[in-house]
mmCIF file of N, CA and C in Angstrom:
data_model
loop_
_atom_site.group_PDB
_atom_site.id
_atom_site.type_symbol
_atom_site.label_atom_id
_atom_site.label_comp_id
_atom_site.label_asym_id
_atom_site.label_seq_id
_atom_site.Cartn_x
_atom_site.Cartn_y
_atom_site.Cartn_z
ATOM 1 N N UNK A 10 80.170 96.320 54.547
ATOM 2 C CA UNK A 10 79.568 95.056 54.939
ATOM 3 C C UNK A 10 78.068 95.241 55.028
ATOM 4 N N UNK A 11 77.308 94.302 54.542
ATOM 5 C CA UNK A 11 75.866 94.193 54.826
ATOM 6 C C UNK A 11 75.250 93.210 54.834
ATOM 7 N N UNK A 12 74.301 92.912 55.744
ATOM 8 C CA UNK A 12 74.047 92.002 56.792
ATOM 9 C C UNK A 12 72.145 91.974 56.289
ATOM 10 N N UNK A 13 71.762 91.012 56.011
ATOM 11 C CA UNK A 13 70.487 90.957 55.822
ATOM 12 C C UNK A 13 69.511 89.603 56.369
ATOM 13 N N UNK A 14 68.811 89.930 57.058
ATOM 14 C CA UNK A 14 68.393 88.493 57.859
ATOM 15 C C UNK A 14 66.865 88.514 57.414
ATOM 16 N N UNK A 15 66.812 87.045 57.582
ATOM 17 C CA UNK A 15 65.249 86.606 57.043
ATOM 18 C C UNK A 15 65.418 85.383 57.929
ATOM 19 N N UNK A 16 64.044 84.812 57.752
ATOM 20 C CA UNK A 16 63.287 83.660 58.351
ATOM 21 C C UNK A 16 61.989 83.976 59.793
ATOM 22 N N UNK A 17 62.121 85.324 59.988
ATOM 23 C CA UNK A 17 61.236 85.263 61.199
ATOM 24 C C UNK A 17 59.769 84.989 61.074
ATOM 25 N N UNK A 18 58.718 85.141 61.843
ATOM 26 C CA UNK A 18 57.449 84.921 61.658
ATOM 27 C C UNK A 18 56.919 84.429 62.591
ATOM 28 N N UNK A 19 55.774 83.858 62.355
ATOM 29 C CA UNK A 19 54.701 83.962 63.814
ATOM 30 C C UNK A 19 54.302 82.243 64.333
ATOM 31 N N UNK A 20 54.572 82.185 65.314
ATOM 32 C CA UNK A 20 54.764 80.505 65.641
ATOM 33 C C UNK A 20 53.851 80.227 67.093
ATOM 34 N N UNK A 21 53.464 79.145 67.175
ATOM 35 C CA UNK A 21 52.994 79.220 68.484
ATOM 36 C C UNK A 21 54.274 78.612 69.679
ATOM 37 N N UNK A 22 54.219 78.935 70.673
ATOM 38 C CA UNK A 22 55.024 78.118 71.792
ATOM 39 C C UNK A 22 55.344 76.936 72.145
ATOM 40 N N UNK A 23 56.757 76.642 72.137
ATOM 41 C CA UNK A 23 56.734 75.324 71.826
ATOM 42 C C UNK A 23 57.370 74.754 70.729
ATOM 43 N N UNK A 24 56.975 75.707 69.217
ATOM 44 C CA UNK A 24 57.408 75.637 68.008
ATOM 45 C C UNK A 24 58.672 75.865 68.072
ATOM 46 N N UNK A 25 59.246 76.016 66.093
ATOM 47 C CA UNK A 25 60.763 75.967 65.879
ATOM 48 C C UNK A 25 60.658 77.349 64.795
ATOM 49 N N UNK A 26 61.990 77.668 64.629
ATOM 50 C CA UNK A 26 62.092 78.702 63.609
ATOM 51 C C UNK A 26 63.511 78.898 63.639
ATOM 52 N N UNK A 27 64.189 78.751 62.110
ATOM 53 C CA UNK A 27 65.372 79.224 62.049
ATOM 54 C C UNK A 27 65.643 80.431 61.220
ATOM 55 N N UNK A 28 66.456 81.662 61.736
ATOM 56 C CA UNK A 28 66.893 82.624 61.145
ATOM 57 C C UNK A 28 68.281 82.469 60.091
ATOM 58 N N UNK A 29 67.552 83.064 59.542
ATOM 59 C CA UNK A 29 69.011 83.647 58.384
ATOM 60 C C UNK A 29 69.891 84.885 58.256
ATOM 61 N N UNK A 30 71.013 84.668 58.197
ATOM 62 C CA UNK A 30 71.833 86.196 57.734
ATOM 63 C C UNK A 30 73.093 86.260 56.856
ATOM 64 N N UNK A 31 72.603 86.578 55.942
ATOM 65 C CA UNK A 31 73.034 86.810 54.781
ATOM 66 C C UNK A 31 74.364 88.092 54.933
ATOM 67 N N UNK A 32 76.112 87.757 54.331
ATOM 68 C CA UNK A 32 76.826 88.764 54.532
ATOM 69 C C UNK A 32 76.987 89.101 53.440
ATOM 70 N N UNK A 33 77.501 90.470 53.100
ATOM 71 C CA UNK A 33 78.231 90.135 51.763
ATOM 72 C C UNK A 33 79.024 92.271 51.787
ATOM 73 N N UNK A 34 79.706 92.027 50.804
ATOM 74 C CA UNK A 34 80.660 93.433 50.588
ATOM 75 C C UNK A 34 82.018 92.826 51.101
ATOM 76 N N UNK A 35 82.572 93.734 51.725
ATOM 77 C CA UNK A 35 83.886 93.576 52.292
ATOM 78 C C UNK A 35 83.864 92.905 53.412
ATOM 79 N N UNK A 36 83.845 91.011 53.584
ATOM 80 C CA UNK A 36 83.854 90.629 54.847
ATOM 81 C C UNK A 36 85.250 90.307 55.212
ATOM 82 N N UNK A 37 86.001 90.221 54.279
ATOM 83 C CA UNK A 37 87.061 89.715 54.798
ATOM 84 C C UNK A 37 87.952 89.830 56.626
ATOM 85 N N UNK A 38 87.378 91.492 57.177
ATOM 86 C CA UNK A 38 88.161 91.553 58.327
ATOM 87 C C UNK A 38 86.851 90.718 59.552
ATOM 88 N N UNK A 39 85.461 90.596 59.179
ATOM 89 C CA UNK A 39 84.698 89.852 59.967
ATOM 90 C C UNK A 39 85.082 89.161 60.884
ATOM 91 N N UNK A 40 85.307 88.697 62.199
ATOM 92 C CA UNK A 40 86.098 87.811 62.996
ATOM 93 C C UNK A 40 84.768 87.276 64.053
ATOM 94 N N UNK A 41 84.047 88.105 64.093
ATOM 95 C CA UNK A 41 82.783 87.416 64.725
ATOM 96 C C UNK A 41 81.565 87.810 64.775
ATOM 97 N N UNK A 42 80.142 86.971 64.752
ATOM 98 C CA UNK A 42 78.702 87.238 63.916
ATOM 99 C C UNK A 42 77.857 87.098 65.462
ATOM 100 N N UNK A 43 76.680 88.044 65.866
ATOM 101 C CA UNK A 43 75.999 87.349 66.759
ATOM 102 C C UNK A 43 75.251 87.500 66.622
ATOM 103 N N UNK A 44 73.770 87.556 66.919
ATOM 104 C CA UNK A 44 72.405 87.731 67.034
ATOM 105 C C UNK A 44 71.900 88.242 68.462
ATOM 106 N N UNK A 45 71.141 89.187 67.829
ATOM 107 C CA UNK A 45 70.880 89.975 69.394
ATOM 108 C C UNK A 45 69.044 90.113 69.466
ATOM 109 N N UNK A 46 68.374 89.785 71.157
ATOM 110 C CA UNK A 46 67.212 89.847 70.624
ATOM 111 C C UNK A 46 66.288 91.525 71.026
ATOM 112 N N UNK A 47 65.090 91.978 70.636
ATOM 113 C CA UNK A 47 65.438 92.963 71.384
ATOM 114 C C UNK A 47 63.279 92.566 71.619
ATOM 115 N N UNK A 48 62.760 92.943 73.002
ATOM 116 C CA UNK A 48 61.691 92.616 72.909
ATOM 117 C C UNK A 48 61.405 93.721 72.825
ATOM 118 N N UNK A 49 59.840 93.791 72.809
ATOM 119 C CA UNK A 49 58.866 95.342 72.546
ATOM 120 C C UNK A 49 58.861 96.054 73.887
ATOM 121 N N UNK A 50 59.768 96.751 73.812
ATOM 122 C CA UNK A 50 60.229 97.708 74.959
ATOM 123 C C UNK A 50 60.905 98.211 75.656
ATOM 124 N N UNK A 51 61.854 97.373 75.405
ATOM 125 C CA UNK A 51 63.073 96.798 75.955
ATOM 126 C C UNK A 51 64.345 96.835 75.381
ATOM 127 N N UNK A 52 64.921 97.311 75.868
ATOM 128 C CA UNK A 52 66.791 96.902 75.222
ATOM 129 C C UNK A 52 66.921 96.200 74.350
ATOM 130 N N UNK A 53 67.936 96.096 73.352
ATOM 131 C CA UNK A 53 68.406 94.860 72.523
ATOM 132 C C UNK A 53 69.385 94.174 73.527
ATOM 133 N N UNK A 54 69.664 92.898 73.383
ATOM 134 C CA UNK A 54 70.679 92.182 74.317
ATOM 135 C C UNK A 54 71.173 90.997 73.475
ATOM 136 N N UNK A 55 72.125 90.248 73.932
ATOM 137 C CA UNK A 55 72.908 89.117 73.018
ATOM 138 C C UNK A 55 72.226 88.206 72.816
ATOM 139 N N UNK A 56 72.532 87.298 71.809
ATOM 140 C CA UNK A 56 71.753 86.025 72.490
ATOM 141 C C UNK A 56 72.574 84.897 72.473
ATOM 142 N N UNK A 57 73.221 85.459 71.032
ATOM 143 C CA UNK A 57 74.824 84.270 70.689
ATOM 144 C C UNK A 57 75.635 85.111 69.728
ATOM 145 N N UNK A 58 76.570 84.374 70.006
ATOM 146 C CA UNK A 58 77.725 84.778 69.172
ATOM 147 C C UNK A 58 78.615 83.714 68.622
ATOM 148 N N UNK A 59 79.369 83.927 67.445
ATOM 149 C CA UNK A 59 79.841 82.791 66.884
ATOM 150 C C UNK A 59 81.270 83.500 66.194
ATOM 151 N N UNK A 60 82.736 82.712 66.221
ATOM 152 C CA UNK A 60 83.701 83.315 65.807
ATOM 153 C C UNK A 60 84.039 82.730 64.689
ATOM 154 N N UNK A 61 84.300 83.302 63.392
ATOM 155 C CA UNK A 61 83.881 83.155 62.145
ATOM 156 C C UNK A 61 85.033 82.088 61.627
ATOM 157 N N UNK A 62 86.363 82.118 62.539
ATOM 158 C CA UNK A 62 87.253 81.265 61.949
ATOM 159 C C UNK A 62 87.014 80.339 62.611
ATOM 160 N N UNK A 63 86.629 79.838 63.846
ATOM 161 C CA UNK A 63 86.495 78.208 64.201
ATOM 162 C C UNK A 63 85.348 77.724 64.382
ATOM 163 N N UNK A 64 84.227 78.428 64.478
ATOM 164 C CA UNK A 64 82.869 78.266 65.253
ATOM 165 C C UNK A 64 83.012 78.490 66.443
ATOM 166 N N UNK A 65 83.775 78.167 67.183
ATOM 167 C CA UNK A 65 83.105 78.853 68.494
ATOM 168 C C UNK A 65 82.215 79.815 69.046
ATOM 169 N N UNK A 66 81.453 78.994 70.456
ATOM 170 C CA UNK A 66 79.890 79.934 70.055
ATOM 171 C C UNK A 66 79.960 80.303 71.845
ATOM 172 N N UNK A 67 78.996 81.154 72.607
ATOM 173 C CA UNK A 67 78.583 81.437 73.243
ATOM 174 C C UNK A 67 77.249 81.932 73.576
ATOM 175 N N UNK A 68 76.134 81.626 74.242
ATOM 176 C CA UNK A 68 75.077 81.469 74.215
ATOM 177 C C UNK A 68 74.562 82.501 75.734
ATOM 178 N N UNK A 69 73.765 83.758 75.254
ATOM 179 C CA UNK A 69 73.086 84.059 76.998
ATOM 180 C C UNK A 69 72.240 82.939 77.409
ATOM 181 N N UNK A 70 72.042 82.979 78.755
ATOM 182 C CA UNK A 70 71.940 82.182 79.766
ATOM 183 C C UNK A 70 69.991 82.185 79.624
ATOM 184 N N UNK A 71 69.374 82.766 78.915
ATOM 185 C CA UNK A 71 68.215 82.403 78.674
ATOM 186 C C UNK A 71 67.733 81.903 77.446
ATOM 187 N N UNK A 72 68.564 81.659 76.563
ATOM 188 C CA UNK A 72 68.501 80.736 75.460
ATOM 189 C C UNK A 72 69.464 79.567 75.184
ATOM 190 N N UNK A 73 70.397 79.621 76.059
ATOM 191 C CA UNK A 73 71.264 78.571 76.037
ATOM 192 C C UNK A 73 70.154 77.145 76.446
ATOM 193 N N UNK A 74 70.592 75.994 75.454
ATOM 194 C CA UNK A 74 70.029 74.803 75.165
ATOM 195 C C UNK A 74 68.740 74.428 74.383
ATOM 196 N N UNK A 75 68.474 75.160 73.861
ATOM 197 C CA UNK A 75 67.223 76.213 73.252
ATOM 198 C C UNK A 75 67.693 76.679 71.816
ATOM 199 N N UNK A 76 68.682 77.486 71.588
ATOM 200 C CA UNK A 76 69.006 77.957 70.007
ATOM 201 C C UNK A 76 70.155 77.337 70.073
ATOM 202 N N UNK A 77 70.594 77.717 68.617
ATOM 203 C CA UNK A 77 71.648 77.044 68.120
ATOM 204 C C UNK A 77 71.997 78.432 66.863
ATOM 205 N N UNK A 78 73.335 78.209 67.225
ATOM 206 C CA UNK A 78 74.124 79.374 65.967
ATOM 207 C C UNK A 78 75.133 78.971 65.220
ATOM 208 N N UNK A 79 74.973 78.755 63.942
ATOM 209 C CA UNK A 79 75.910 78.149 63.374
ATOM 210 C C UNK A 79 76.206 79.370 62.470
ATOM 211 N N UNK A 80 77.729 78.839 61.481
ATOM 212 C CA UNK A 80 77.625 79.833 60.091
ATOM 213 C C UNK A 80 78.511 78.821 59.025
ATOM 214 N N UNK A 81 78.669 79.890 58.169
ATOM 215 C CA UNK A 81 79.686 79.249 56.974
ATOM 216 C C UNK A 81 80.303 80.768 56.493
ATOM 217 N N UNK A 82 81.154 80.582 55.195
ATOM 218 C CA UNK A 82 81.556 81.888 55.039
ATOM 219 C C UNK A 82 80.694 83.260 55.217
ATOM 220 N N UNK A 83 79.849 82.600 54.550
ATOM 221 C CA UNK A 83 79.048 84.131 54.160
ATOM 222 C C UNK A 83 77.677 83.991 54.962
ATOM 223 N N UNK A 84 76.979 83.400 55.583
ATOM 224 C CA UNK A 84 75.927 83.182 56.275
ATOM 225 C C UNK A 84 76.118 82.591 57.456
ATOM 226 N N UNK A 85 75.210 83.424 58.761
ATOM 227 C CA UNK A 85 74.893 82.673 59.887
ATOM 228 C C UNK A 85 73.623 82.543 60.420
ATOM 229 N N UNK A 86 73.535 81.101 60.772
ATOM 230 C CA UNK A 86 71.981 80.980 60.867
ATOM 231 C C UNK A 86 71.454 80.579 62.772
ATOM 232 N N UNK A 87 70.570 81.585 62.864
ATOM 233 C CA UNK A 87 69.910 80.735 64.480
ATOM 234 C C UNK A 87 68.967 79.916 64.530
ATOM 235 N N UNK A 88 69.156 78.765 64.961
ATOM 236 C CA UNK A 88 68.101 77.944 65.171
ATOM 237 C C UNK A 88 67.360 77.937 66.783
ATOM 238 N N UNK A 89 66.038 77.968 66.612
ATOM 239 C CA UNK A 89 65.438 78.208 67.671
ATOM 240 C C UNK A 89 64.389 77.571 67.982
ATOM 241 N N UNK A 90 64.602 76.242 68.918
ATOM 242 C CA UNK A 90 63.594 75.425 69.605
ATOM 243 C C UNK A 90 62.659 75.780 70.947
ATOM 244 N N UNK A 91 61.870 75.586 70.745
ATOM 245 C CA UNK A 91 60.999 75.034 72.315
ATOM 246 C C UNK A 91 60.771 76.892 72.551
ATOM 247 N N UNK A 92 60.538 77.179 71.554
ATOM 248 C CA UNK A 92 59.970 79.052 71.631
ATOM 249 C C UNK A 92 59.280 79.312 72.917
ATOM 250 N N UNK A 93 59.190 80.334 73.190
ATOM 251 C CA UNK A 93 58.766 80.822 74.285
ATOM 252 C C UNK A 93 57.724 81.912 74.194
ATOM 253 N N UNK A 94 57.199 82.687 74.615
ATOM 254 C CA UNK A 94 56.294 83.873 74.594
ATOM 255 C C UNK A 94 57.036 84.739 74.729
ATOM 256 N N UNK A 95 58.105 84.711 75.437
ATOM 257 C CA UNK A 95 59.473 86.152 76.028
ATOM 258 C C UNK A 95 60.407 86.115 74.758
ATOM 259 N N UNK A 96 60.182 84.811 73.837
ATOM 260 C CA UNK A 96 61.242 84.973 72.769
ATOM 261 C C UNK A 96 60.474 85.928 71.747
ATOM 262 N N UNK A 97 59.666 86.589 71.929
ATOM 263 C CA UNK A 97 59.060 87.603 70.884
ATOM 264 C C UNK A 97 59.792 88.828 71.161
ATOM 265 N N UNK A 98 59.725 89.458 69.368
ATOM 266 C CA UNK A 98 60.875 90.329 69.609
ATOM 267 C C UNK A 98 61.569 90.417 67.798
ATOM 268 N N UNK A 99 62.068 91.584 67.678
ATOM 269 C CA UNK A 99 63.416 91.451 66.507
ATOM 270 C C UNK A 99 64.353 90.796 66.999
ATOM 271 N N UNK A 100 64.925 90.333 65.897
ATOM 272 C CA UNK A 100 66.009 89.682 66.180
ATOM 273 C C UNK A 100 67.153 90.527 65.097
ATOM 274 N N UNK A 101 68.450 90.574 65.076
ATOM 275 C CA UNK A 101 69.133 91.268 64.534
ATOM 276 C C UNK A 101 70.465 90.553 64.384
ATOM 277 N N UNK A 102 70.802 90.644 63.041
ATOM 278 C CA UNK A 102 71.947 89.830 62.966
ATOM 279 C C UNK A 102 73.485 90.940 63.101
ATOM 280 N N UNK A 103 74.782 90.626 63.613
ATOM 281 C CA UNK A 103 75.713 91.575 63.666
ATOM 282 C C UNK A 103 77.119 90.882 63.955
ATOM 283 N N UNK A 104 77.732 91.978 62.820
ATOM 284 C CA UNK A 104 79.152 91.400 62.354
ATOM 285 C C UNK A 104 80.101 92.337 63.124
ATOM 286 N N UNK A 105 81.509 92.098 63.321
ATOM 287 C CA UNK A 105 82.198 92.842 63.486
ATOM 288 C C UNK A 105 84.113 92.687 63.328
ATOM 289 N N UNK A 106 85.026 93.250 63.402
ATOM 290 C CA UNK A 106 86.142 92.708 63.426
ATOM 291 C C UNK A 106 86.573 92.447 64.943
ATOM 292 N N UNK A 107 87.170 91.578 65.141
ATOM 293 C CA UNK A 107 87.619 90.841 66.667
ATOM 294 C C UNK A 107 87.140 89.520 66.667
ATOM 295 N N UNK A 108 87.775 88.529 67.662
ATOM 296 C CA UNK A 108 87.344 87.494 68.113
ATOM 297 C C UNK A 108 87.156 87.142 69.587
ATOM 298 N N UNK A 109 86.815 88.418 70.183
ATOM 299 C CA UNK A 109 86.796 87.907 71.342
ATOM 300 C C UNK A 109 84.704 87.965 71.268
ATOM 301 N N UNK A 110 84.101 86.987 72.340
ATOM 302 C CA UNK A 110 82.902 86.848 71.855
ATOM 303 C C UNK A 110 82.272 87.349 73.282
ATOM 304 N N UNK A 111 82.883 87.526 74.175
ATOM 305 C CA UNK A 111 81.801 87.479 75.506
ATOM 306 C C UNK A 111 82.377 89.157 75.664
ATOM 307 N N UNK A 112 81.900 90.491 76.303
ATOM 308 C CA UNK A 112 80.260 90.278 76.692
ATOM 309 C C UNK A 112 79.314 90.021 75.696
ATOM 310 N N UNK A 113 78.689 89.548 75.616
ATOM 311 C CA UNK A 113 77.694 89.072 74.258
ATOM 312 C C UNK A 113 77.039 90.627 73.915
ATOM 313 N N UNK A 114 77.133 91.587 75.253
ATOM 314 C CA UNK A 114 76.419 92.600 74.577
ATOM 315 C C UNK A 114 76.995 93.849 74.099
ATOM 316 N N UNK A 115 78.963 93.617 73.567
ATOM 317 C CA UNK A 115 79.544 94.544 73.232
ATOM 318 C C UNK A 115 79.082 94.866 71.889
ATOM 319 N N UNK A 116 79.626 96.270 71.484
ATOM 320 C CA UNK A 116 79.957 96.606 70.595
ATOM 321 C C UNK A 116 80.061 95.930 69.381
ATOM 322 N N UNK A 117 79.264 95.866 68.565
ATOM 323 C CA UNK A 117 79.148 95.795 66.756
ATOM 324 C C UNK A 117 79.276 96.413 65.851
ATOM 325 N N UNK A 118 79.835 96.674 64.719
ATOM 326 C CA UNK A 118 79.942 97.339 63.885
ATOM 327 C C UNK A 118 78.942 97.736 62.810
ATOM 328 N N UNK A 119 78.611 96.465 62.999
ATOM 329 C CA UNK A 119 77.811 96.541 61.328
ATOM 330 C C UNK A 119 76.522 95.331 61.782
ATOM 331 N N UNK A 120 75.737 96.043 61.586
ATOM 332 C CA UNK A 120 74.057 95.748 61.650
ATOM 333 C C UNK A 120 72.924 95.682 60.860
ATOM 334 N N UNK A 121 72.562 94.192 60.498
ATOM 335 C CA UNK A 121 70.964 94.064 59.764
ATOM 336 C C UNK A 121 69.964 94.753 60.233
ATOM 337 N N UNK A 122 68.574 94.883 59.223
ATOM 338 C CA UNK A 122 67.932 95.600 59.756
ATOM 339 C C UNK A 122 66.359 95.261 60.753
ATOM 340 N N UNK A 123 67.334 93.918 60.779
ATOM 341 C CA UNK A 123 66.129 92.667 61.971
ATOM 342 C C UNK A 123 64.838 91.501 61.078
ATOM 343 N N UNK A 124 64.804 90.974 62.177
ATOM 344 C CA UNK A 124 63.514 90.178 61.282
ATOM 345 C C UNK A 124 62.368 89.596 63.013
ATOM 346 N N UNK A 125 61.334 89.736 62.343
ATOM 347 C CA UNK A 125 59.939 89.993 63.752
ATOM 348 C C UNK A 125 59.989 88.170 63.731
ATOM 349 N N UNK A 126 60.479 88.077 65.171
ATOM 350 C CA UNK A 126 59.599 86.770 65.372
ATOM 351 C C UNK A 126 58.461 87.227 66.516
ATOM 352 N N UNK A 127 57.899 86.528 66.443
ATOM 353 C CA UNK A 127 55.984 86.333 67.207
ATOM 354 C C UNK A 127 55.997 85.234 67.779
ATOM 355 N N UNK A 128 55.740 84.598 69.306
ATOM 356 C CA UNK A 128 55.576 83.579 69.813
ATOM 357 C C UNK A 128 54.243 83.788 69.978
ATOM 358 N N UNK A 129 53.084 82.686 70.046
ATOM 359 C CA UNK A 129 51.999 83.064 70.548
ATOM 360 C C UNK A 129 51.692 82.137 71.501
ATOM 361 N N UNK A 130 51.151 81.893 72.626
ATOM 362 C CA UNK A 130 50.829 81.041 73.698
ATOM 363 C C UNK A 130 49.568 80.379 73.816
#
């Protein structure tokens, strides 16, 4: 499986930006996609997750109402409103087999190799 994400870049606060992630190889056992953010210094952590056969999504509690995670077979995309300065950071897209989605910050299998968003204030 490989996982390739694009769309990040440098926005001021306030702004919008949606990510891309591209799957492809052997997805068939895929059961759920999330995006994790990680800031400059700091841990990577969840941000959403999405289960590949119904959509169902789950959102951490500091971007919930704010992004949006959708997908289709082979791509899942984050949409991300009303940016922040704390939303700076890689972002990383990640697949895995299972459907269970919460803790948002388990275990992934298979990992892009990120894309830089920049909030500026």
């Amino acid at each position: 499986v490989r996982l390739v994400e694009s769309g990040g870049g440098s926005v001021e606060a306030g702004g919008s930006l949606t990510l891309s992630c591209v799957m492809s190889g052997d997805t068939g056992d895929i059961g759920r996609v999330a995006w994790f953010h990680q800031a400059p210094g700091k841990e990577r952590e969840g941000v959403a997750a999405i289960r590949r056969r119904d959509g169902t999504t789950e959102y951490g509690d500091s971007w919930k109402g704010r992004f949006r995670i959708r997908r289709s077979n082979t791509m899942v995309w984050l949409s991300m409103d009303n940016l922040k300065h704390e939303d700076t950071g890689i972002y990383y897209c990640a697949a895995s087999p299972g459907l269970v989605l919460l803790p948002l910050n388990q275990t992934y299998n298979y990992w892009g190799q990120g894309t830089q968003v920049t909030v500026s204030t």
